[in-house]
CSV table of C-alpha atoms (C1' of nucleotides) in Angstrom, one decimal:
chain,number,residue,atom,x,y,z
A,1,UNK,CA,28.3,-23.6,-16.5
A,2,UNK,CA,24.6,-23.4,-16.7
A,3,UNK,CA,22.2,-22.5,-19.5
A,4,UNK,CA,21.6,-19.1,-18.0
A,5,UNK,CA,23.7,-16.5,-16.2
A,6,UNK,CA,23.6,-17.2,-12.5
A,7,UNK,CA,21.8,-15.2,-9.8
A,8,UNK,CA,18.9,-13.9,-12.0
A,9,UNK,CA,17.1,-12.8,-8.8
A,10,UNK,CA,20.0,-10.7,-7.6
A,11,UNK,CA,20.4,-9.1,-11.0
A,12,UNK,CA,16.7,-8.2,-11.0
A,13,UNK,CA,17.0,-6.6,-7.6
A,14,UNK,CA,20.1,-4.7,-8.6
A,15,UNK,CA,18.6,-3.4,-11.9
A,16,UNK,CA,15.4,-2.4,-10.1
A,17,UNK,CA,17.2,-0.4,-7.4
A,18,UNK,CA,19.3,1.4,-10.1
A,19,UNK,CA,16.3,2.2,-12.3
A,20,UNK,CA,14.1,3.3,-9.4
A,21,UNK,CA,16.9,5.7,-8.5
A,22,UNK,CA,17.6,6.9,-12.0
A,23,UNK,CA,14.1,7.3,-13.3
A,24,UNK,CA,11.9,7.1,-10.3
A,25,UNK,CA,9.7,4.1,-9.3
A,26,UNK,CA,6.6,5.1,-11.2
A,27,UNK,CA,8.5,6.0,-14.4
A,28,UNK,CA,10.2,2.6,-14.4
A,29,UNK,CA,8.4,-0.3,-16.1
A,30,UNK,CA,8.9,-3.9,-15.1
A,31,UNK,CA,9.9,-4.6,-18.7
A,32,UNK,CA,12.8,-2.2,-18.4
A,33,UNK,CA,14.0,-3.9,-15.2
A,34,UNK,CA,13.9,-7.3,-16.8
A,35,UNK,CA,15.7,-6.0,-19.9
A,36,UNK,CA,18.5,-4.5,-17.9
A,37,UNK,CA,18.8,-7.9,-16.0
A,38,UNK,CA,18.9,-9.7,-19.4
A,39,UNK,CA,15.5,-11.4,-18.7
A,40,UNK,CA,11.9,-11.0,-19.6
A,41,UNK,CA,9.0,-9.4,-17.8
A,42,UNK,CA,7.4,-12.7,-17.1
A,43,UNK,CA,10.5,-14.0,-15.3
A,44,UNK,CA,10.6,-10.9,-13.1
A,45,UNK,CA,7.2,-11.9,-11.8
A,46,UNK,CA,8.4,-15.5,-11.2
A,47,UNK,CA,11.0,-14.1,-8.7
A,48,UNK,CA,9.0,-11.2,-7.2
A,49,UNK,CA,5.3,-11.1,-6.5
A,50,UNK,CA,5.0,-7.5,-7.7
A,51,UNK,CA,7.0,-4.4,-8.7
A,52,UNK,CA,7.4,-3.3,-5.1
A,53,UNK,CA,8.5,-6.5,-3.5
A,54,UNK,CA,11.9,-6.5,-5.3
A,55,UNK,CA,13.1,-3.8,-2.9
A,56,UNK,CA,12.2,-5.9,0.2
A,57,UNK,CA,14.1,-9.1,-0.4
A,58,UNK,CA,15.9,-9.1,3.0
A,59,UNK,CA,12.9,-8.2,5.2
A,60,UNK,CA,11.9,-11.7,6.1
A,61,UNK,CA,15.4,-12.6,7.2
A,62,UNK,CA,15.6,-9.4,9.3
A,63,UNK,CA,12.3,-10.3,11.0
A,64,UNK,CA,13.5,-13.7,11.8
A,65,UNK,CA,16.7,-12.3,13.3
A,66,UNK,CA,14.7,-9.9,15.5
A,67,UNK,CA,12.2,-12.5,16.6
A,68,UNK,CA,14.9,-15.1,17.4
A,69,UNK,CA,16.8,-12.7,19.5
A,70,UNK,CA,13.7,-11.8,21.4
A,71,UNK,CA,12.8,-15.4,21.9
A,72,UNK,CA,16.3,-16.3,23.1
A,73,UNK,CA,16.7,-13.5,25.6
A,74,UNK,CA,17.1,-14.9,29.2
A,75,UNK,CA,13.9,-15.7,31.0
A,76,UNK,CA,14.8,-13.2,33.7
A,77,UNK,CA,14.7,-10.3,31.2
A,78,UNK,CA,11.6,-8.2,31.1
A,79,UNK,CA,9.6,-8.0,27.8
A,80,UNK,CA,11.0,-4.6,27.0
A,81,UNK,CA,14.5,-5.9,27.7
A,82,UNK,CA,13.9,-8.8,25.3
A,83,UNK,CA,13.0,-6.2,22.6
A,84,UNK,CA,16.2,-4.3,23.5
A,85,UNK,CA,18.1,-7.5,22.8
A,86,UNK,CA,16.4,-7.9,19.5
A,87,UNK,CA,17.3,-4.3,18.5
A,88,UNK,CA,20.9,-5.1,19.4
A,89,UNK,CA,20.9,-8.2,17.1
A,90,UNK,CA,19.3,-6.3,14.3
A,91,UNK,CA,21.8,-3.5,14.5
A,92,UNK,CA,24.7,-5.9,13.7
A,93,UNK,CA,23.5,-6.9,10.3
A,94,UNK,CA,23.4,-3.3,9.0
A,95,UNK,CA,27.1,-2.7,9.8
A,96,UNK,CA,29.0,-1.5,6.7
A,97,UNK,CA,25.7,-1.2,4.8
A,98,UNK,CA,24.8,2.4,5.6
A,99,UNK,CA,25.4,3.7,2.1
A,100,UNK,CA,23.3,0.9,0.5
A,101,UNK,CA,20.6,1.5,3.1
A,102,UNK,CA,20.6,5.3,2.3
A,103,UNK,CA,20.2,4.6,-1.4
A,104,UNK,CA,17.3,2.2,-0.9
A,105,UNK,CA,15.6,4.5,1.6
A,106,UNK,CA,15.8,7.5,-0.7
A,107,UNK,CA,13.9,5.5,-3.3
A,108,UNK,CA,11.3,4.4,-0.8
A,109,UNK,CA,10.6,7.9,0.7
A,110,UNK,CA,10.1,9.2,-2.8
A,111,UNK,CA,7.1,7.0,-3.4
A,112,UNK,CA,3.9,6.3,-1.4
A,113,UNK,CA,3.3,2.8,-2.7
A,114,UNK,CA,6.8,1.8,-1.6
A,115,UNK,CA,6.2,3.4,1.8
A,116,UNK,CA,3.0,1.3,2.1
A,117,UNK,CA,5.0,-1.8,1.5
A,118,UNK,CA,7.6,-0.9,4.0
A,119,UNK,CA,4.9,-0.2,6.6
A,120,UNK,CA,3.3,-3.6,6.1
A,121,UNK,CA,6.7,-5.3,6.5
A,122,UNK,CA,7.1,-3.4,9.8
A,123,UNK,CA,3.6,-4.4,10.8
A,124,UNK,CA,4.4,-8.0,10.1
A,125,UNK,CA,7.4,-7.6,12.3
A,126,UNK,CA,5.3,-6.2,15.1
A,127,UNK,CA,2.9,-9.1,14.9
A,128,UNK,CA,5.7,-11.7,14.9
A,129,UNK,CA,7.4,-9.9,17.9
A,130,UNK,CA,4.1,-9.9,19.8
A,131,UNK,CA,3.8,-13.7,19.2
A,132,UNK,CA,7.3,-14.2,20.4
A,133,UNK,CA,6.6,-12.2,23.6
A,134,UNK,CA,3.5,-14.2,24.2
A,135,UNK,CA,5.6,-17.3,24.0
A,136,UNK,CA,7.6,-15.7,26.8
A,137,UNK,CA,4.5,-15.5,28.9
A,138,UNK,CA,3.5,-11.9,28.2
A,139,UNK,CA,-0.3,-11.7,28.3
A,140,UNK,CA,-3.1,-9.6,26.8
A,141,UNK,CA,-2.5,-6.2,25.1
A,142,UNK,CA,0.9,-5.9,26.7
A,143,UNK,CA,2.4,-8.2,24.1
A,144,UNK,CA,1.1,-6.1,21.2
A,145,UNK,CA,2.0,-2.8,22.9
A,146,UNK,CA,5.5,-3.9,23.7
A,147,UNK,CA,6.0,-5.1,20.1
A,148,UNK,CA,4.6,-1.9,18.7
A,149,UNK,CA,6.9,0.1,21.0
A,150,UNK,CA,9.8,-2.0,19.8
A,151,UNK,CA,9.1,-1.3,16.1
A,152,UNK,CA,8.6,2.4,16.8
A,153,UNK,CA,12.1,2.5,18.4
A,154,UNK,CA,13.4,0.6,15.4
A,155,UNK,CA,11.9,3.1,13.0
A,156,UNK,CA,13.1,6.1,14.8
A,157,UNK,CA,16.6,4.6,15.5
A,158,UNK,CA,16.9,3.6,11.9
A,159,UNK,CA,16.2,7.0,10.6
A,160,UNK,CA,18.6,8.6,13.1
A,161,UNK,CA,21.3,6.1,11.9
A,162,UNK,CA,20.7,7.0,8.3
A,163,UNK,CA,21.2,10.8,8.9
A,164,UNK,CA,23.8,10.5,11.7
A,165,UNK,CA,27.6,10.9,11.2
A,166,UNK,CA,29.4,7.8,10.1
A,167,UNK,CA,31.0,7.0,13.4
A,168,UNK,CA,27.7,6.7,15.3
A,169,UNK,CA,26.8,3.1,15.6
A,170,UNK,CA,23.2,1.8,15.1
A,171,UNK,CA,23.1,-0.2,18.3
A,172,UNK,CA,23.9,2.9,20.3
A,173,UNK,CA,21.2,4.9,18.5
A,174,UNK,CA,18.7,2.2,19.2
A,175,UNK,CA,19.6,2.2,22.9
A,176,UNK,CA,19.2,6.0,23.0
A,177,UNK,CA,15.9,5.8,21.2
A,178,UNK,CA,14.6,3.2,23.6
A,179,UNK,CA,15.7,5.2,26.6
A,180,UNK,CA,13.9,8.3,25.1
A,181,UNK,CA,10.7,6.3,24.7
A,182,UNK,CA,10.9,5.2,28.3
A,183,UNK,CA,11.4,8.8,29.4
A,184,UNK,CA,8.5,10.0,27.3
A,185,UNK,CA,6.0,7.5,28.5
A,186,UNK,CA,7.0,8.1,32.1
A,187,UNK,CA,6.6,11.8,32.3
A,188,UNK,CA,3.0,12.8,32.6
B,1,UNK,CA,-34.1,18.6,-8.8
B,2,UNK,CA,-30.6,18.3,-10.3
B,3,UNK,CA,-29.5,16.6,-13.4
B,4,UNK,CA,-27.9,13.8,-11.4
B,5,UNK,CA,-28.9,12.0,-8.2
B,6,UNK,CA,-27.2,13.7,-5.3
B,7,UNK,CA,-24.3,12.4,-3.2
B,8,UNK,CA,-22.5,10.4,-6.0
B,9,UNK,CA,-19.5,10.1,-3.7
B,10,UNK,CA,-21.4,8.6,-0.9
B,11,UNK,CA,-23.2,6.2,-3.1
B,12,UNK,CA,-19.8,5.0,-4.5
B,13,UNK,CA,-18.4,4.5,-1.0
B,14,UNK,CA,-21.6,2.6,0.1
B,15,UNK,CA,-21.5,0.4,-3.0
B,16,UNK,CA,-17.8,-0.3,-2.6
B,17,UNK,CA,-18.2,-1.3,1.1
B,18,UNK,CA,-21.1,-3.6,0.2
B,19,UNK,CA,-19.3,-5.3,-2.7
B,20,UNK,CA,-16.0,-5.7,-0.9
B,21,UNK,CA,-18.0,-7.4,1.8
B,22,UNK,CA,-20.1,-9.6,-0.5
B,23,UNK,CA,-17.5,-10.6,-3.1
B,24,UNK,CA,-14.2,-9.7,-1.5
B,25,UNK,CA,-11.9,-6.8,-2.5
B,26,UNK,CA,-10.0,-8.4,-5.2
B,27,UNK,CA,-13.0,-10.0,-6.9
B,28,UNK,CA,-14.8,-6.7,-7.1
B,29,UNK,CA,-14.1,-4.5,-10.1
B,30,UNK,CA,-14.4,-0.8,-10.1
B,31,UNK,CA,-16.8,-1.1,-13.0
B,32,UNK,CA,-19.2,-3.1,-10.7
B,33,UNK,CA,-18.9,-0.5,-7.9
B,34,UNK,CA,-19.7,2.3,-10.4
B,35,UNK,CA,-22.6,0.4,-11.9
B,36,UNK,CA,-24.2,-0.3,-8.5
B,37,UNK,CA,-23.9,3.5,-7.7
B,38,UNK,CA,-25.5,4.3,-11.1
B,39,UNK,CA,-22.3,5.8,-12.5
B,40,UNK,CA,-19.4,4.9,-14.7
B,41,UNK,CA,-15.9,3.7,-13.9
B,42,UNK,CA,-14.4,7.0,-15.0
B,43,UNK,CA,-16.5,8.9,-12.5
B,44,UNK,CA,-15.3,6.6,-9.7
B,45,UNK,CA,-11.8,7.7,-10.3
B,46,UNK,CA,-12.8,11.3,-10.3
B,47,UNK,CA,-14.0,10.9,-6.7
B,48,UNK,CA,-11.4,8.5,-5.4
B,49,UNK,CA,-7.7,8.3,-6.4
B,50,UNK,CA,-7.8,4.5,-6.5
B,51,UNK,CA,-9.8,1.4,-5.6
B,52,UNK,CA,-8.5,1.4,-2.0
B,53,UNK,CA,-9.1,5.0,-1.2
B,54,UNK,CA,-12.9,4.7,-1.2
B,55,UNK,CA,-12.7,2.9,2.2
B,56,UNK,CA,-10.7,5.7,3.8
B,57,UNK,CA,-12.8,8.8,3.2
B,58,UNK,CA,-13.0,9.9,6.8
B,59,UNK,CA,-9.3,9.4,7.7
B,60,UNK,CA,-8.3,12.9,7.0
B,61,UNK,CA,-11.0,14.3,9.3
B,62,UNK,CA,-10.0,11.9,12.0
B,63,UNK,CA,-6.4,12.9,11.8
B,64,UNK,CA,-7.4,16.6,12.0
B,65,UNK,CA,-9.4,15.9,15.1
B,66,UNK,CA,-6.6,14.0,16.8
B,67,UNK,CA,-4.0,16.7,15.9
B,68,UNK,CA,-6.2,19.6,17.0
B,69,UNK,CA,-6.9,18.0,20.4
B,70,UNK,CA,-3.2,17.5,20.9
B,71,UNK,CA,-2.5,21.1,19.9
B,72,UNK,CA,-5.1,22.5,22.2
B,73,UNK,CA,-4.2,20.6,25.3
B,74,UNK,CA,-3.2,22.9,28.1
B,75,UNK,CA,0.5,24.0,28.1
B,76,UNK,CA,1.0,22.4,31.5
B,77,UNK,CA,0.2,18.9,30.1
B,78,UNK,CA,3.1,16.7,29.3
B,79,UNK,CA,3.5,15.4,25.7
B,80,UNK,CA,2.1,12.0,26.5
B,81,UNK,CA,-0.8,13.7,28.3
B,82,UNK,CA,-1.6,15.7,25.2
B,83,UNK,CA,-1.7,12.4,23.2
B,84,UNK,CA,-4.1,11.1,25.8
B,85,UNK,CA,-6.3,14.1,25.2
B,86,UNK,CA,-6.2,13.4,21.5
B,87,UNK,CA,-7.2,9.7,22.1
B,88,UNK,CA,-10.1,11.0,24.2
B,89,UNK,CA,-11.3,13.3,21.4
B,90,UNK,CA,-11.0,10.6,18.8
B,91,UNK,CA,-13.0,8.2,20.9
B,92,UNK,CA,-16.1,10.4,20.8
B,93,UNK,CA,-16.5,10.3,17.0
B,94,UNK,CA,-16.8,6.5,17.0
B,95,UNK,CA,-19.7,6.5,19.4
B,96,UNK,CA,-22.6,4.5,17.9
B,97,UNK,CA,-20.6,3.5,14.9
B,98,UNK,CA,-19.2,0.2,16.2
B,99,UNK,CA,-21.1,-2.0,13.8
B,100,UNK,CA,-20.1,0.1,10.8
B,101,UNK,CA,-16.5,0.0,12.0
B,102,UNK,CA,-16.6,-3.8,12.4
B,103,UNK,CA,-17.9,-4.3,8.9
B,104,UNK,CA,-15.2,-2.0,7.4
B,105,UNK,CA,-12.5,-3.6,9.5
B,106,UNK,CA,-13.5,-7.1,8.4
B,107,UNK,CA,-13.0,-6.0,4.8
B,108,UNK,CA,-9.6,-4.5,5.5
B,109,UNK,CA,-8.2,-7.4,7.5
B,110,UNK,CA,-9.1,-9.7,4.6
B,111,UNK,CA,-6.8,-8.0,2.1
B,112,UNK,CA,-3.2,-7.0,2.3
B,113,UNK,CA,-3.5,-4.0,-0.1
B,114,UNK,CA,-6.1,-2.5,2.1
B,115,UNK,CA,-4.0,-3.1,5.2
B,116,UNK,CA,-1.2,-1.3,3.5
B,117,UNK,CA,-3.4,1.7,2.9
B,118,UNK,CA,-4.6,1.7,6.5
B,119,UNK,CA,-1.0,1.6,7.7
B,120,UNK,CA,0.0,4.6,5.6
B,121,UNK,CA,-2.9,6.6,7.0
B,122,UNK,CA,-1.8,5.8,10.5
B,123,UNK,CA,1.8,6.7,9.6
B,124,UNK,CA,0.5,10.0,8.2
B,125,UNK,CA,-1.3,10.5,11.5
B,126,UNK,CA,1.9,9.8,13.4
B,127,UNK,CA,3.8,12.4,11.4
B,128,UNK,CA,1.1,15.0,11.9
B,129,UNK,CA,1.1,14.3,15.7
B,130,UNK,CA,4.8,14.6,15.9
B,131,UNK,CA,4.6,18.0,14.2
B,132,UNK,CA,1.9,19.1,16.6
B,133,UNK,CA,4.1,18.0,19.5
B,134,UNK,CA,7.0,19.9,18.2
B,135,UNK,CA,4.8,23.0,18.0
B,136,UNK,CA,4.3,22.4,21.7
B,137,UNK,CA,8.0,22.5,22.2
B,138,UNK,CA,8.9,18.8,22.2
B,139,UNK,CA,12.3,18.4,20.7
B,140,UNK,CA,14.3,15.8,18.8
B,141,UNK,CA,13.3,12.1,18.6
B,142,UNK,CA,11.0,12.5,21.6
B,143,UNK,CA,8.3,14.0,19.3
B,144,UNK,CA,8.4,11.1,16.9
B,145,UNK,CA,8.5,8.5,19.6
B,146,UNK,CA,5.6,10.0,21.5
B,147,UNK,CA,3.6,10.2,18.4
B,148,UNK,CA,4.4,6.6,17.4
B,149,UNK,CA,3.5,5.5,20.9
B,150,UNK,CA,0.2,7.4,20.6
B,151,UNK,CA,-0.7,5.6,17.3
B,152,UNK,CA,0.3,2.3,18.8
B,153,UNK,CA,-2.1,2.9,21.7
B,154,UNK,CA,-4.8,3.9,19.2
B,155,UNK,CA,-4.3,0.7,17.1
B,156,UNK,CA,-4.4,-1.6,20.1
B,157,UNK,CA,-7.3,0.3,21.8
B,158,UNK,CA,-9.3,0.3,18.6
B,159,UNK,CA,-8.9,-3.4,18.1
B,160,UNK,CA,-9.9,-4.0,21.7
B,161,UNK,CA,-13.0,-1.8,21.2
B,162,UNK,CA,-14.0,-3.8,18.1
B,163,UNK,CA,-13.9,-7.1,19.9
B,164,UNK,CA,-15.1,-5.9,23.3
B,165,UNK,CA,-18.6,-6.2,24.7
B,166,UNK,CA,-20.9,-3.4,23.6
B,167,UNK,CA,-21.0,-1.6,26.9
B,168,UNK,CA,-17.3,-1.0,27.0
B,169,UNK,CA,-16.5,2.5,25.9
B,170,UNK,CA,-13.6,3.3,23.5
B,171,UNK,CA,-12.3,6.1,25.6
B,172,UNK,CA,-11.9,3.8,28.6
B,173,UNK,CA,-10.1,1.2,26.5
B,174,UNK,CA,-7.8,3.8,25.1
B,175,UNK,CA,-6.9,4.9,28.7
B,176,UNK,CA,-6.3,1.3,29.7
B,177,UNK,CA,-4.1,0.7,26.7
B,178,UNK,CA,-2.1,3.8,27.4
B,179,UNK,CA,-1.6,2.8,31.0
B,180,UNK,CA,-0.5,-0.6,29.8
B,181,UNK,CA,2.1,0.9,27.5
B,182,UNK,CA,3.4,3.0,30.4
B,183,UNK,CA,3.7,-0.1,32.6
B,184,UNK,CA,5.4,-2.1,29.9
B,185,UNK,CA,8.1,0.5,29.1
B,186,UNK,CA,8.8,1.1,32.8
B,187,UNK,CA,9.5,-2.5,33.8
B,188,UNK,CA,12.9,-3.6,32.7
C,1,DA,C1',20.3,-42.4,-26.2
C,2,DG,C1',16.1,-41.5,-23.6
C,3,DT,C1',13.7,-39.2,-20.0
C,4,DC,C1',12.7,-35.8,-16.7
C,5,DT,C1',13.2,-31.4,-14.4
C,6,DG,C1',13.6,-26.6,-13.6
C,7,DA,C1',14.2,-22.1,-15.2
C,8,DT,C1',13.0,-19.3,-18.8
C,9,DG,C1',10.5,-17.4,-23.1
C,10,DA,C1',6.3,-16.3,-25.8
C,11,DC,C1',1.8,-14.7,-26.0
C,12,DA,C1',-2.8,-13.6,-25.0
C,13,DG,C1',-5.8,-11.8,-21.6
C,14,DT,C1',-7.9,-8.9,-17.5
C,15,DG,C1',-8.4,-5.0,-14.9
C,16,DA,C1',-6.6,-0.6,-12.6
C,17,DC,C1',-5.8,3.8,-13.9
C,18,DT,C1',-5.1,8.1,-17.2
C,19,DG,C1',-5.7,11.7,-20.8
C,20,DA,C1',-8.6,13.9,-24.1
C,21,DC,C1',-12.8,15.3,-25.7
C,22,DA,C1',-18.0,15.4,-25.8
C,23,DT,C1',-22.5,16.2,-23.4
C,24,DC,C1',-25.9,18.5,-20.9
C,25,DG,C1',-28.7,20.6,-17.1
C,26,DA,C1',-28.2,24.5,-14.1
C,27,DT,C1',-26.9,29.1,-13.2
C,28,DG,C1',-26.4,33.8,-13.9
C,29,DA,C1',-25.7,37.8,-17.1
C,30,DT,C1',-27.8,40.4,-20.7
D,1,DA,C1',-36.4,34.8,-22.7
D,2,DT,C1',-31.8,33.9,-24.7
D,3,DC,C1',-27.3,32.9,-24.4
D,4,DA,C1',-22.6,31.9,-22.6
D,5,DT,C1',-20.5,29.5,-19.1
D,6,DC,C1',-19.6,25.9,-15.7
D,7,DG,C1',-19.3,21.6,-13.3
D,8,DA,C1',-20.3,16.9,-13.1
D,9,DT,C1',-20.6,13.1,-15.9
D,10,DG,C1',-20.1,10.0,-20.1
D,11,DT,C1',-17.2,8.0,-23.9
D,12,DC,C1',-13.2,6.1,-25.8
D,13,DA,C1',-8.6,4.9,-26.5
D,14,DG,C1',-4.4,3.8,-24.4
D,15,DT,C1',-0.6,2.1,-20.9
D,16,DC,C1',1.0,-1.0,-17.7
D,17,DA,C1',0.9,-4.3,-13.8
D,18,DC,C1',0.0,-8.8,-13.3
D,19,DT,C1',-1.7,-13.9,-14.6
D,20,DG,C1',-2.5,-18.3,-17.0
D,21,DT,C1',-0.9,-21.4,-20.4
D,22,DC,C1',2.1,-23.7,-23.2
D,23,DA,C1',6.6,-24.2,-25.6
D,24,DT,C1',11.7,-24.5,-25.2
D,25,DC,C1',16.0,-26.2,-23.8
D,26,DA,C1',20.3,-27.4,-21.1
D,27,DG,C1',21.7,-30.4,-17.6
D,28,DA,C1',21.0,-34.4,-14.5
D,29,DC,C1',19.8,-39.0,-14.0
D,30,DT,C1',19.1,-43.7,-15.8
DNA sequence: AGTCTGATGACAGTGACTGACATCGATGAT
DNA sequence: ATCATCGATGTCAGTCACTGTCATCAGACT
């Protein structure tokens, strides 16, 4: 066995989520998080760039999954259809994690700084999606607009999923949200 | 004349924009901003909640303008049409301010913290727009999705306007972006 | 045994932000 | 004219997020 307990990074993330939930984000100090994880404050900052980032460990993987699904959709599929495929792919990774997602989201909605961080993660996703669409041949503002639309559907669908009854599946809620967006931009 | 030079708030905003442009956001200290404005650091924080907020003084007025235009669109207009009216209203206030907008945007895109702040302002706008749409009778996720679509069009249209030749008007670019979004959500 | 490496600890420092209290010119009441 | 009050600002001490630097130490490799 090693000199240190394994998975320091995971312990920090777990301790942070707990403390942010128990005391609130602002009232929690990084020193407390580190102490609960059996580490020092300095080590926290070696694993996470700042106090907010510890809640967003999986966001890069989620973005890659979304982008890959868009990129790999059949050539015959229209841009908005490729986004739909991405939403489908993303939905699978949240299966069985609704309770964890609810706990995390409760922490985030309680604090503006954390919401800011979440928004920039979604903006990064939008940029990456737009790039993927351009690689599919989408030109001009259409790529950005389709990507923004996709992220908007993800946001709305995700929130619906958090508040929906347990039996409702995320993928279905994403499809319904996308259909709703299509309807809403068509009328008028 | 008064005990103090007038418009302390405006002087702080001006000094901050200059210094963020000259030195970069991170390299600028609040003490420097205050000094250039002829004030102290403590006074800066009496006018602005934090170092970022000084760049977003007008965002609340912009949001009100957008929301009011949506609320006051004729009852017969569809939700997406009301958003179009809001985009039209918003476009007018930027007339003649393109150079200032470019300078400010250059500062923002150079720093992630500032982008986060901008994104939460846009998210606040989206929430307020969705509320306005609900007051118009729009129900369920349609309100949120229409509002998100409107903000997406604003973002894309605004960026087009910043990089477009001087003679192109913002209102026209907003209309083109909205049309593009409609096209993109229809195909597929 | 000797050496190197990677994760961690220890410690000092900067700067954003806050709370508490002092200052002082302007304003209006007396 | 005098005085009490008020609002914007200054002063100062303090907390905490975050960083740079150097020391430590178990395991891997030779």
